Short mmCIF file of C-alpha atoms in Angstrom, two decimals:
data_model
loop_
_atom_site.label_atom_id
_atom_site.label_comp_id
_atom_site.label_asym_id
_atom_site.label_seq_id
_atom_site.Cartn_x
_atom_site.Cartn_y
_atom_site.Cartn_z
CA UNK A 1 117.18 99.82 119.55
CA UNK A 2 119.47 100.45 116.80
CA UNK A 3 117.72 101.48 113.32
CA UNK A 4 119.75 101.87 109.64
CA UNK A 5 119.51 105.89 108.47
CA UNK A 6 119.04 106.02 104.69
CA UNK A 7 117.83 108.71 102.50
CA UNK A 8 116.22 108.63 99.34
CA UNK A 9 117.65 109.15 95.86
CA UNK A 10 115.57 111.80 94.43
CA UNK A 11 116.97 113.86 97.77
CA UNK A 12 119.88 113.97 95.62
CA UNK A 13 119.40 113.64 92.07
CA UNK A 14 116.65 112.94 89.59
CA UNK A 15 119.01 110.12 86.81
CA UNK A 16 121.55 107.54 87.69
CA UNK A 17 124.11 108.01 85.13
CA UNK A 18 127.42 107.11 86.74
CA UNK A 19 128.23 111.01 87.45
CA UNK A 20 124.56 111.27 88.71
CA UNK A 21 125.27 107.81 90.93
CA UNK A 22 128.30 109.01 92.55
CA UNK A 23 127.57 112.28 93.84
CA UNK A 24 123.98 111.05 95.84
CA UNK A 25 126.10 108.15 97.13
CA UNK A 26 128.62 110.40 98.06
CA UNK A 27 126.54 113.19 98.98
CA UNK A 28 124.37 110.65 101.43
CA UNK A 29 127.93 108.89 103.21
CA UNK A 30 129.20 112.43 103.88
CA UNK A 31 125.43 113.87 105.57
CA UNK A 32 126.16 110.74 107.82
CA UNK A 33 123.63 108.38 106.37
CA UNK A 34 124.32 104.56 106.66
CA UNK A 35 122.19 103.47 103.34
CA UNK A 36 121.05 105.37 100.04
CA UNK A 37 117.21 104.54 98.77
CA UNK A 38 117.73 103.96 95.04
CA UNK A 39 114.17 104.33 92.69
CA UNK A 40 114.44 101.92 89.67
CA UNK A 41 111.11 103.35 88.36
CA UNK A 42 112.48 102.46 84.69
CA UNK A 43 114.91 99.58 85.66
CA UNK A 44 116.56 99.53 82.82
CA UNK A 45 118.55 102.72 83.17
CA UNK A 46 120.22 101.43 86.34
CA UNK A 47 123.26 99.70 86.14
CA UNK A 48 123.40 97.46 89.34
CA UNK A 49 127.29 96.62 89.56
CA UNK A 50 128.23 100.15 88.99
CA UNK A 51 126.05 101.30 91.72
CA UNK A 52 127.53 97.98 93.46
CA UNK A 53 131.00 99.47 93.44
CA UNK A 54 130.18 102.92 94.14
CA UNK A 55 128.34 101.96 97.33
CA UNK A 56 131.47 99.95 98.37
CA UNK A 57 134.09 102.89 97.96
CA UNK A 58 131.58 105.19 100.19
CA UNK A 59 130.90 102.45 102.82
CA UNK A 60 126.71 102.74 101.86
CA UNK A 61 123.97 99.89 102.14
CA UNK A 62 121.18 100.50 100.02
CA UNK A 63 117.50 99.50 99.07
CA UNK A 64 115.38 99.94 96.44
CA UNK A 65 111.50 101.17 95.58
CA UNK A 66 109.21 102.14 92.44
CA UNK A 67 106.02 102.54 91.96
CA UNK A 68 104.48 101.39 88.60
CA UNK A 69 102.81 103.30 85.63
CA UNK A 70 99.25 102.43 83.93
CA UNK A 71 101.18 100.36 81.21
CA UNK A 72 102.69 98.52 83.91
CA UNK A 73 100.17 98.52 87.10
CA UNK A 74 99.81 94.76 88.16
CA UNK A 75 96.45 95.46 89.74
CA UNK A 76 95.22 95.49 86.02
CA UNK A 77 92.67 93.17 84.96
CA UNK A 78 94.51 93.19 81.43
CA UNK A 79 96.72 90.33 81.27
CA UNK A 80 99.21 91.74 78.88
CA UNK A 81 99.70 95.19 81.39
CA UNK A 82 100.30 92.46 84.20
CA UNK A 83 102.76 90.94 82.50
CA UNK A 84 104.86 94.01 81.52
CA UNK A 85 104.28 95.02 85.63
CA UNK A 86 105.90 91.80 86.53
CA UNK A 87 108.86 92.46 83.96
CA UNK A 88 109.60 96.00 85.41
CA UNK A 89 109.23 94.22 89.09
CA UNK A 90 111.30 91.54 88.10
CA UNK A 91 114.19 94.18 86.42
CA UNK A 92 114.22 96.06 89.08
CA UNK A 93 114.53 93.23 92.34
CA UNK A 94 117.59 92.12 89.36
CA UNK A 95 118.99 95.46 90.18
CA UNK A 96 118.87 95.56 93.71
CA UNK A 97 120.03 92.09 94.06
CA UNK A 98 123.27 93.26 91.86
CA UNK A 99 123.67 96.54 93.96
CA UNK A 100 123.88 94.35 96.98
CA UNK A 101 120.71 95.44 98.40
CA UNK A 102 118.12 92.85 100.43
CA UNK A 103 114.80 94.95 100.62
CA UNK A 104 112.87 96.24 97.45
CA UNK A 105 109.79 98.38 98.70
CA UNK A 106 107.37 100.95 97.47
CA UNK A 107 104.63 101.09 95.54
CA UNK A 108 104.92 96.93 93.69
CA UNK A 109 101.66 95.92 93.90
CA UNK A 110 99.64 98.83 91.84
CA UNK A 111 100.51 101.76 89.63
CA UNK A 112 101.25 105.36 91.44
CA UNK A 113 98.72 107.40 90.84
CA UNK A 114 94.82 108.33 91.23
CA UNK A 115 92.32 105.86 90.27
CA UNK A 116 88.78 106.39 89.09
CA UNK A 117 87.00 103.70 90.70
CA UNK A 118 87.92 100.77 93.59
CA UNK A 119 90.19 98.03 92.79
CA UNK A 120 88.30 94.98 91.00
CA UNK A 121 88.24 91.51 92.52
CA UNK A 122 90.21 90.70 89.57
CA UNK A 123 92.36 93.35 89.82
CA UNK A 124 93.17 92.74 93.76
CA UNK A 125 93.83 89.07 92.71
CA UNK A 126 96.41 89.86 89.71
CA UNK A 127 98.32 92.06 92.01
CA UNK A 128 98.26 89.66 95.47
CA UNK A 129 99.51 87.25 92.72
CA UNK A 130 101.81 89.17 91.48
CA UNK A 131 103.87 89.95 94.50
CA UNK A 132 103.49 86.33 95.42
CA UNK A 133 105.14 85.09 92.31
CA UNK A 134 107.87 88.28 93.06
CA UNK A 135 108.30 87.26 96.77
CA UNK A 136 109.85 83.85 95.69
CA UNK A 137 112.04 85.12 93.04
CA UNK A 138 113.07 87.91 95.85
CA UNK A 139 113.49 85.01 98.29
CA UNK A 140 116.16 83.00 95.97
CA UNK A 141 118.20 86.26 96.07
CA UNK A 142 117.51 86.47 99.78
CA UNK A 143 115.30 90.10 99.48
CA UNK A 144 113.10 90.96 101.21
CA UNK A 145 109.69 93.49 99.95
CA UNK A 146 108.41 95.81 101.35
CA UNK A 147 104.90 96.84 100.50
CA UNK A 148 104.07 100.93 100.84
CA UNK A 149 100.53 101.54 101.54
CA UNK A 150 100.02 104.97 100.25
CA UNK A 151 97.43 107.81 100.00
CA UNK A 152 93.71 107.16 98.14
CA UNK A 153 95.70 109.65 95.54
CA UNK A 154 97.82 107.28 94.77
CA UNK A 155 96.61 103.89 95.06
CA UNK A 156 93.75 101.70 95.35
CA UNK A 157 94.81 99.09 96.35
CA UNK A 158 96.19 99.35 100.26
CA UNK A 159 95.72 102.87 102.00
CA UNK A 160 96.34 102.03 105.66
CA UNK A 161 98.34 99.83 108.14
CA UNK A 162 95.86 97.05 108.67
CA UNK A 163 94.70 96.94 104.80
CA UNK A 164 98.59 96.24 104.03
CA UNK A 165 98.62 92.74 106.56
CA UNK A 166 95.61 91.87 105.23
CA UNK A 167 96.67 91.94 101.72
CA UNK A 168 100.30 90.40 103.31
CA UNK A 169 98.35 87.51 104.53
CA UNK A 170 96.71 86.89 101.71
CA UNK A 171 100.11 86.86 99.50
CA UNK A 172 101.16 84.39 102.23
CA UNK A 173 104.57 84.80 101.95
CA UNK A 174 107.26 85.04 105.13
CA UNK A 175 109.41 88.06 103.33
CA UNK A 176 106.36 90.27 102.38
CA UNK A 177 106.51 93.25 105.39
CA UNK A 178 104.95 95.95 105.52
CA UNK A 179 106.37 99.66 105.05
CA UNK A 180 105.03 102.53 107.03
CA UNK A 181 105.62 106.31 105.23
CA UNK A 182 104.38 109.29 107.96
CA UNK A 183 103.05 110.80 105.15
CA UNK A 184 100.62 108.77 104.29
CA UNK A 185 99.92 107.73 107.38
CA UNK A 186 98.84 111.31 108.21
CA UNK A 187 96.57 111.42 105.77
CA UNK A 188 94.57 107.85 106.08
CA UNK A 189 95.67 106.35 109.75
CA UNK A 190 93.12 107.63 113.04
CA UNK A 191 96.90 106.65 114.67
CA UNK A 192 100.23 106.60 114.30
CA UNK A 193 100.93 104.27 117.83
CA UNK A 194 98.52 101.82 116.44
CA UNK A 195 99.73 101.91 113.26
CA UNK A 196 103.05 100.83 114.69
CA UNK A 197 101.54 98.41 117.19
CA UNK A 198 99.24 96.53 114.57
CA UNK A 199 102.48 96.28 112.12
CA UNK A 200 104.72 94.92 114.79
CA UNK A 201 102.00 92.56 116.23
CA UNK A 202 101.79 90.80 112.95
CA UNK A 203 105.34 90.88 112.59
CA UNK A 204 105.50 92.40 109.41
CA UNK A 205 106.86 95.81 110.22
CA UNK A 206 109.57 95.98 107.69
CA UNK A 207 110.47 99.36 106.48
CA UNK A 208 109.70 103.04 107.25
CA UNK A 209 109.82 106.23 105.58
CA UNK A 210 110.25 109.47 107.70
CA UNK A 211 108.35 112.28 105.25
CA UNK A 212 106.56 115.22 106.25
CA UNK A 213 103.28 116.23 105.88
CA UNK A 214 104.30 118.54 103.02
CA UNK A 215 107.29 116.23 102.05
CA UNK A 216 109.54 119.48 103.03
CA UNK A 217 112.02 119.27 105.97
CA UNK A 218 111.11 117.32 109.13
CA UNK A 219 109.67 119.17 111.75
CA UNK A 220 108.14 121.85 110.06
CA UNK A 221 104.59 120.21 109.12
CA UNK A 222 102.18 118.61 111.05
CA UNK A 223 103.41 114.61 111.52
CA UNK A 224 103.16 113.65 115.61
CA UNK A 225 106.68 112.90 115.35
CA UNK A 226 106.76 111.88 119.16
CA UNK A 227 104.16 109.62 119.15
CA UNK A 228 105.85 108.05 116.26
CA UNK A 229 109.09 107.78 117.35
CA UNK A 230 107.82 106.64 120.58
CA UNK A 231 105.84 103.74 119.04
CA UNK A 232 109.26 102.65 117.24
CA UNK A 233 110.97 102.34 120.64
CA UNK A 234 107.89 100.84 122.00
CA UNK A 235 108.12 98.34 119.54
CA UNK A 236 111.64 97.82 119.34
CA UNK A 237 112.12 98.50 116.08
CA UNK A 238 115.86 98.03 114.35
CA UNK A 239 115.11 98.24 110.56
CA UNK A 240 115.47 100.68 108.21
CA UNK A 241 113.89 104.29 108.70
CA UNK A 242 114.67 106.09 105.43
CA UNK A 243 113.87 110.11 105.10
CA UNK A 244 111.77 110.64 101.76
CA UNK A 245 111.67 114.45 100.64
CA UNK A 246 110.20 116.06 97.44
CA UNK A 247 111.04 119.54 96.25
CA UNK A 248 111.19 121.09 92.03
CA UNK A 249 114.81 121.74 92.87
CA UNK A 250 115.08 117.79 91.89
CA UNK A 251 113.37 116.10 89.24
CA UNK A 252 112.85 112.89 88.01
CA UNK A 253 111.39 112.74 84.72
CA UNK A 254 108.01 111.00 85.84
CA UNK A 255 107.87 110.44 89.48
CA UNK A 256 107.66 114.40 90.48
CA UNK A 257 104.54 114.57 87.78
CA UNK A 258 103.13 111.48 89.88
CA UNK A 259 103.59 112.94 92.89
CA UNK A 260 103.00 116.05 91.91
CA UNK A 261 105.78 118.06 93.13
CA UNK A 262 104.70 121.28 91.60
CA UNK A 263 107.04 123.59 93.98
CA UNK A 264 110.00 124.25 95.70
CA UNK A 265 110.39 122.92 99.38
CA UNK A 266 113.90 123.31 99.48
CA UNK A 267 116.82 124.53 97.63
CA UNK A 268 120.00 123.59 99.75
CA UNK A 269 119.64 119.29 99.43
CA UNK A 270 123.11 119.65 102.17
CA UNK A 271 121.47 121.20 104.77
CA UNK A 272 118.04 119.42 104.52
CA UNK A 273 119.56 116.02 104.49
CA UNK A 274 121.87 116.33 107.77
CA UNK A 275 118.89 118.31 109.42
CA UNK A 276 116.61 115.28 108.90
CA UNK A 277 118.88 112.93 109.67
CA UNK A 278 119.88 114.88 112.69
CA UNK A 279 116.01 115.03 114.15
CA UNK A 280 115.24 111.16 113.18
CA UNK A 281 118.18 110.59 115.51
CA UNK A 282 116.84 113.07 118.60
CA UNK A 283 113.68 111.98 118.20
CA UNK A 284 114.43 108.27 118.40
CA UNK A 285 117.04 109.24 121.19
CA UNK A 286 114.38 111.08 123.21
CA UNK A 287 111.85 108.15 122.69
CA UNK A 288 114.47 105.49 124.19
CA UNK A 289 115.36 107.95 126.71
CA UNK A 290 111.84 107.93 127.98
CA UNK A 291 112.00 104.30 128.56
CA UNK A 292 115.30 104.41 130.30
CA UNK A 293 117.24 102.92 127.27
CA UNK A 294 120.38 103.89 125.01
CA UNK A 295 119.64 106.26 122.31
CA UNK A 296 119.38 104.42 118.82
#
């Protein structure tokens, strides 16, 4: 079992100006990572080829996610928010596809953020068509999404493992997987093995994000990180298993509100990042070890 380490963005820096750009990608190929998580949450203030050749001279893959934002949030039953949702969707997979990335993931399918009331029929419709009609632009650039259940806090739409291949099945489309974030999962899954198992089954287990249960450095929460790991072995799993962390010492302009990252978790971004990467590889190590196999 061999996986892809990335690390996300806002790890390193809240903008992507070129200065901003360089020293995440940089910052990310020198903690050891083999792919930077990118967040196009306004699309428009990325600019794909310079990211393109920035990833080349540091020898970094990368990806892509957003969430979306009430004027944007495809689960609408307002036609006109729809359609701005599938503009941002459709800037951003433009992005990734000139960055030279082949999975856009996240939050596509709803906005990020708390909901007063259950997702309409209407609403659930709008969005399954949504990343339908995005799945076969994506597929023309061969990408790949990747659909982030998150928290009741911050969606209606999927909260949990088998929720996510439902709505996948419904979308009906062979390069819609799901992607699997510990930190939601500790807050709406009865199990992390089954999680795995029920993701892999359907063969739809696509992306994962190692977070902790307070976002802060891994290990120090409450995630069962060796029943996870050990359901990634199980499963053989070889894709991408990118560390998410949130602290006030980064900020981007409106995803720390939406997530509300009120504090400090961390201060030195160095040290957390090699740390991380450091237990997602001893953990996965110590899983295949278990079953007699090479570490990942």
């Amino acid at each position: 079992m061999a996986v892809t380490h990335g690390v996300h963005a806002l790890v390193w820096t809240g903008g992507w100006s070129r200065d901003e750009a360089e020293r995440a990608i940089a910052s990310s190929a020198e903690a050891g990572y083999d792919l930077i998580e990118i967040a196009p949450i306004d699309p428009t203030g990325f600019d794909g080829d310079m990211t393109a050749q920035l990833l080349q001279q540091y020898g970094l893959q990368v990806s892509a996610s957003l969430g979306l934002s009430d004027d944007t949030d495809v689960s609408s039953e307002d036609p006109d928010v729809v359609a701005r949702g599938r503009e941002r969707l459709a800037t951003a997979l433009g992005v990734l596809r000139d960055s030279g990335g082949t999975t856009l993931c996240g939050v596509l399918y709803s906005k990020l953020g708390k909901y007063s009331a259950p997702a309409t029929e209407r609403g659930r419709a709008n969005s399954q068509e949504t990343i339908a009609w995005l799945a076969d632009k994506a597929a023309e650039s061969g990408i790949t999404l990747a659909l982030e259940f998150c928290n009741r806090y911050e969606t209606n739409v999927i909260n949990t493992t088998q929720e996510t291949l439902d709505f996948i099945a419904a979308v009906d489309r062979p390069n819609v997987m799901a992607h699997l974030d510990t930190y939601h999962m500790n807050i709406e899954e009865h199990s992390f093995t089954e999680a795995v198992r029920a993701a892999a089954a359907a063969g739809r287990l696509g992306y994962v994000h190692v977070g902790e249960s307070h976002r802060g450095a891994l290990g120090t929460g409450s995630i069962p990180w060796t029943e996870f790991f050990t359901a990634l072995d199980e499963v053989d799993y070889s894709g991408i298993v990118t560390f998410e962390s949130f602290s006030s010492e980064v900020v981007h302009r409106t995803l720390s509100n939406d997530l509300a990252i009120w504090r400090n978790l961390w201060t030195d971004n160095r040290t957390l990042a090699r740390d991380a990467l450091a237990f997602t590889k001893a953990g996965l190590a110590e899983a295949a070890a278990r079953r007699g196999q090479a570490p990942a």
